[in-house]
Amino acid sequence: MKNLLIKELKLSSHILSYLFLAFSFMAFIPGYPILISAFFICFGIFQTFQNGRETNDVLYTVLLPVEKRDVVKARCAFVCFIQVCAFVLTSVFTALRMLLLGSAAPYADNPMVNANPVFLGWVLLVFALFNVLFVQGFYKTAYKFGRPFIAFIVVSLLTVAAAEALHHIPGLTFLNTSEKLPVQFALLGAACVIYAILTFLSCGKAQRDFERLDL
């Protein structure tokens, strides 16, 4: 498993999976739907899956003396590694924005989602959707990725729209401010639990589906 993960990080991964981590910096952009940064980060991970299909990486890997389950487990570990790196970077940029620029006019009067703990929770939910809809969907065939990625695009954009709309509802305006931070951190904690559970279940389902495939 360790060697397979090293292979994923050094050989199988596409450079865009790492470069697209820079989209975490979008947390600083005012007047823009910054949650779309989570989509772009997932799109970077998608490049690794696409590159792997074109180079027959899946077939090559299963021909190695390894268990089929571990092939999927290593790829899921790579996906989680990129997502965790992105989340850490986004969290740092969010903290800097809140502490240093929270009272600046472009952020104080921002009608779009602001970078705060609730925003970080939304980021984790988009990542969880990617793992459920795309990663799990890909390993039903280990080849076709169009339909699962389109499903992720649609649902993730609807999630971005929901995030942009909710804080305009009376009583929920705190979702876009620095108010009620204990509640915001509680929502972030709930998002962490949801991400962990959905990712664990989707990776387990992907492993079982892949084992049944006759490549």
CSV table of C-alpha atoms in Angstrom, one decimal:
chain,number,residue,atom,x,y,z
A,1,MET,CA,0.0,0.0,0.0
A,2,LYS,CA,2.8,2.4,0.9
A,3,ASN,CA,4.6,1.8,-2.4
A,4,LEU,CA,1.3,2.2,-4.3
A,5,LEU,CA,0.7,5.6,-2.7
A,6,ILE,CA,4.2,6.7,-3.6
A,7,LYS,CA,3.5,5.6,-7.2
A,8,GLU,CA,0.3,7.7,-7.1
A,9,LEU,CA,2.1,10.8,-5.7
A,10,LYS,CA,5.2,10.6,-8.0
A,11,LEU,CA,4.2,8.7,-11.1
A,12,SER,CA,0.5,8.6,-11.7
A,13,SER,CA,-0.5,12.0,-10.6
A,14,HIS,CA,-0.9,14.8,-13.2
A,15,ILE,CA,0.9,18.1,-12.5
A,16,LEU,CA,-2.4,20.0,-12.6
A,17,SER,CA,-3.5,18.1,-9.5
A,18,TYR,CA,-0.8,20.0,-7.6
A,19,LEU,CA,-0.9,23.3,-9.5
A,20,PHE,CA,-4.6,23.7,-9.0
A,21,LEU,CA,-4.0,23.9,-5.3
A,22,ALA,CA,-3.3,27.5,-6.1
A,23,PHE,CA,-7.0,28.0,-6.4
A,24,SER,CA,-7.2,28.0,-2.6
A,25,PHE,CA,-5.9,31.6,-2.9
A,26,MET,CA,-9.4,32.5,-4.3
A,27,ALA,CA,-10.5,32.9,-0.6
A,28,PHE,CA,-9.1,36.4,-0.9
A,29,ILE,CA,-11.2,37.5,-3.9
A,30,PRO,CA,-14.1,39.8,-3.0
A,31,GLY,CA,-17.3,39.9,-5.0
A,32,TYR,CA,-16.7,36.5,-6.5
A,33,PRO,CA,-18.3,33.0,-5.8
A,34,ILE,CA,-15.1,31.8,-4.0
A,35,LEU,CA,-16.6,28.4,-3.3
A,36,ILE,CA,-15.9,27.6,-7.0
A,37,SER,CA,-12.3,27.2,-5.9
A,38,ALA,CA,-13.3,23.7,-4.4
A,39,PHE,CA,-14.6,22.7,-7.8
A,40,PHE,CA,-11.4,23.7,-9.6
A,41,ILE,CA,-9.3,21.8,-7.1
A,42,CYS,CA,-11.5,18.7,-7.8
A,43,PHE,CA,-11.0,19.4,-11.5
A,44,GLY,CA,-7.3,19.2,-11.0
A,45,ILE,CA,-7.7,15.8,-9.3
A,46,PHE,CA,-9.9,14.8,-12.3
A,47,GLN,CA,-6.9,15.4,-14.6
A,48,THR,CA,-5.0,12.5,-12.8
A,49,PHE,CA,-7.9,10.2,-13.5
A,50,GLN,CA,-8.1,11.3,-17.1
A,51,ASN,CA,-4.3,11.0,-17.6
A,52,GLY,CA,-4.4,7.5,-16.0
A,53,ARG,CA,-7.1,6.3,-18.4
A,54,GLU,CA,-5.2,7.5,-21.4
A,55,THR,CA,-2.0,5.8,-20.3
A,56,ASN,CA,-3.7,2.6,-19.2
A,57,ASP,CA,-2.4,3.2,-15.6
A,58,VAL,CA,-5.2,1.2,-14.0
A,59,LEU,CA,-4.4,-1.9,-16.1
A,60,TYR,CA,-0.7,-1.5,-15.5
A,61,THR,CA,-1.2,-1.2,-11.8
A,62,VAL,CA,-3.4,-4.3,-11.4
A,63,LEU,CA,-0.8,-6.3,-13.2
A,64,LEU,CA,1.6,-5.6,-10.4
A,65,PRO,CA,1.8,-8.1,-7.5
A,66,VAL,CA,-0.8,-6.1,-5.4
A,67,GLU,CA,-4.4,-6.6,-4.4
A,68,LYS,CA,-7.0,-4.9,-6.5
A,69,ARG,CA,-8.5,-3.3,-3.4
A,70,ASP,CA,-5.2,-1.6,-2.7
A,71,VAL,CA,-5.1,0.0,-6.2
A,72,VAL,CA,-8.3,1.9,-5.4
A,73,LYS,CA,-7.3,2.5,-1.8
A,74,ALA,CA,-4.0,4.2,-3.0
A,75,ARG,CA,-5.9,6.4,-5.4
A,76,CYS,CA,-8.4,7.4,-2.8
A,77,ALA,CA,-5.5,8.2,-0.4
A,78,PHE,CA,-4.1,10.4,-3.1
A,79,VAL,CA,-7.4,12.2,-3.6
A,80,CYS,CA,-7.7,12.8,0.1
A,81,PHE,CA,-4.1,14.0,0.3
A,82,ILE,CA,-4.8,16.7,-2.4
A,83,GLN,CA,-8.1,17.7,-0.7
A,84,VAL,CA,-6.6,17.9,2.7
A,85,CYS,CA,-3.7,20.1,1.4
A,86,ALA,CA,-6.3,22.3,-0.3
A,87,PHE,CA,-8.3,22.6,2.8
A,88,VAL,CA,-5.3,23.5,4.9
A,89,LEU,CA,-4.3,26.2,2.4
A,90,THR,CA,-7.8,27.5,2.2
A,91,SER,CA,-8.1,27.6,6.0
A,92,VAL,CA,-4.8,29.6,6.3
A,93,PHE,CA,-6.0,32.1,3.7
A,94,THR,CA,-9.4,32.3,5.3
A,95,ALA,CA,-7.9,33.0,8.7
A,96,LEU,CA,-5.7,35.7,7.2
A,97,ARG,CA,-8.6,37.3,5.4
A,98,MET,CA,-10.7,37.3,8.6
A,99,LEU,CA,-8.0,38.6,10.9
A,100,LEU,CA,-6.3,41.2,8.6
A,101,LEU,CA,-9.0,42.2,6.0
A,102,GLY,CA,-12.3,41.4,7.7
A,103,SER,CA,-13.2,45.1,8.1
A,104,ALA,CA,-12.0,46.2,4.6
A,105,ALA,CA,-14.8,47.6,2.5
A,106,PRO,CA,-14.6,45.0,-0.3
A,107,TYR,CA,-15.2,42.2,2.2
A,108,ALA,CA,-17.5,44.0,4.7
A,109,ASP,CA,-19.9,44.8,1.9
A,110,ASN,CA,-19.4,41.6,-0.1
A,111,PRO,CA,-22.8,40.2,-1.3
A,112,MET,CA,-21.1,36.9,-2.2
A,113,VAL,CA,-19.9,34.2,0.2
A,114,ASN,CA,-17.2,35.4,2.5
A,115,ALA,CA,-14.3,33.4,3.7
A,116,ASN,CA,-15.2,32.2,7.2
A,117,PRO,CA,-15.7,28.8,9.0
A,118,VAL,CA,-19.0,28.2,7.2
A,119,PHE,CA,-17.2,28.7,3.8
A,120,LEU,CA,-14.7,26.0,4.9
A,121,GLY,CA,-17.6,23.7,5.6
A,122,TRP,CA,-19.0,24.2,2.2
A,123,VAL,CA,-15.5,23.4,0.7
A,124,LEU,CA,-15.5,20.1,2.5
A,125,LEU,CA,-19.0,19.3,1.2
A,126,VAL,CA,-17.9,19.9,-2.4
A,127,PHE,CA,-15.0,17.6,-1.8
A,128,ALA,CA,-17.3,14.9,-0.4
A,129,LEU,CA,-19.6,15.2,-3.4
A,130,PHE,CA,-16.6,14.7,-5.7
A,131,ASN,CA,-15.6,11.5,-3.8
A,132,VAL,CA,-19.2,10.1,-3.8
A,133,LEU,CA,-20.2,11.1,-7.4
A,134,PHE,CA,-17.0,10.9,-9.3
A,135,VAL,CA,-14.5,8.7,-7.5
A,136,GLN,CA,-17.0,6.1,-6.6
A,137,GLY,CA,-18.7,6.4,-10.0
A,138,PHE,CA,-15.4,6.0,-11.9
A,139,TYR,CA,-14.6,2.7,-10.4
A,140,LYS,CA,-17.9,1.1,-11.6
A,141,THR,CA,-16.0,0.7,-14.9
A,142,ALA,CA,-12.5,2.0,-14.1
A,143,TYR,CA,-12.6,3.6,-17.6
A,144,LYS,CA,-15.7,5.7,-18.2
A,145,PHE,CA,-15.6,9.0,-16.3
A,146,GLY,CA,-17.8,11.3,-18.4
A,147,ARG,CA,-21.1,10.6,-16.7
A,148,PRO,CA,-19.8,10.7,-13.1
A,149,PHE,CA,-17.9,13.9,-13.7
A,150,ILE,CA,-20.9,15.6,-15.3
A,151,ALA,CA,-23.0,14.5,-12.3
A,152,PHE,CA,-20.4,16.1,-10.0
A,153,ILE,CA,-20.4,19.3,-12.1
A,154,VAL,CA,-24.2,19.7,-11.8
A,155,VAL,CA,-24.5,18.9,-8.1
A,156,SER,CA,-21.4,20.9,-7.1
A,157,LEU,CA,-22.7,24.0,-9.0
A,158,LEU,CA,-26.0,23.6,-7.3
A,159,THR,CA,-24.2,23.5,-4.0
A,160,VAL,CA,-22.4,26.7,-4.8
A,161,ALA,CA,-25.7,28.3,-5.7
A,162,ALA,CA,-27.2,27.1,-2.4
A,163,ALA,CA,-24.3,28.5,-0.5
A,164,GLU,CA,-24.6,31.9,-2.2
A,165,ALA,CA,-28.4,32.0,-1.6
A,166,LEU,CA,-28.7,30.8,2.0
A,167,HIS,CA,-27.0,33.8,3.7
A,168,HIS,CA,-29.6,36.1,2.0
A,169,ILE,CA,-32.4,34.4,3.9
A,170,PRO,CA,-33.5,36.4,7.0
A,171,GLY,CA,-32.1,34.8,10.1
A,172,LEU,CA,-29.2,33.2,8.3
A,173,THR,CA,-27.2,36.4,7.5
A,174,PHE,CA,-24.6,35.3,10.1
A,175,LEU,CA,-23.4,32.6,7.7
A,176,ASN,CA,-21.7,35.3,5.7
A,177,THR,CA,-20.2,37.3,8.6
A,178,SER,CA,-17.8,36.8,11.5
A,179,GLU,CA,-20.8,36.7,13.9
A,180,LYS,CA,-21.8,33.7,15.9
A,181,LEU,CA,-18.4,32.0,15.5
A,182,PRO,CA,-19.3,29.1,17.9
A,183,VAL,CA,-22.2,28.2,15.7
A,184,GLN,CA,-20.1,28.6,12.6
A,185,PHE,CA,-17.4,26.3,13.9
A,186,ALA,CA,-20.0,23.8,14.9
A,187,LEU,CA,-21.2,23.8,11.3
A,188,LEU,CA,-17.7,23.3,10.2
A,189,GLY,CA,-17.3,20.4,12.6
A,190,ALA,CA,-20.4,18.8,11.2
A,191,ALA,CA,-19.1,19.2,7.6
A,192,CYS,CA,-15.8,17.5,8.7
A,193,VAL,CA,-17.8,14.5,10.0
A,194,ILE,CA,-19.9,14.4,6.8
A,195,TYR,CA,-16.8,14.5,4.7
A,196,ALA,CA,-15.1,11.8,6.6
A,197,ILE,CA,-18.1,9.5,6.6
A,198,LEU,CA,-19.0,10.0,2.9
A,199,THR,CA,-15.4,9.6,1.8
A,200,PHE,CA,-14.9,6.4,3.8
A,201,LEU,CA,-18.2,4.9,2.4
A,202,SER,CA,-17.5,6.0,-1.2
A,203,CYS,CA,-14.0,4.6,-1.2
A,204,GLY,CA,-15.2,1.3,0.3
A,205,LYS,CA,-17.9,1.0,-2.4
A,206,ALA,CA,-15.3,1.9,-5.1
A,207,GLN,CA,-13.0,-0.9,-3.8
A,208,ARG,CA,-15.9,-3.5,-3.9
A,209,ASP,CA,-17.0,-2.4,-7.4
A,210,PHE,CA,-13.4,-2.5,-8.7
A,211,GLU,CA,-12.9,-6.0,-7.3
A,212,ARG,CA,-15.8,-7.3,-9.3
A,213,LEU,CA,-14.5,-5.9,-12.6
A,214,ASP,CA,-12.9,-8.1,-15.2
A,215,LEU,CA,-10.3,-5.9,-16.7
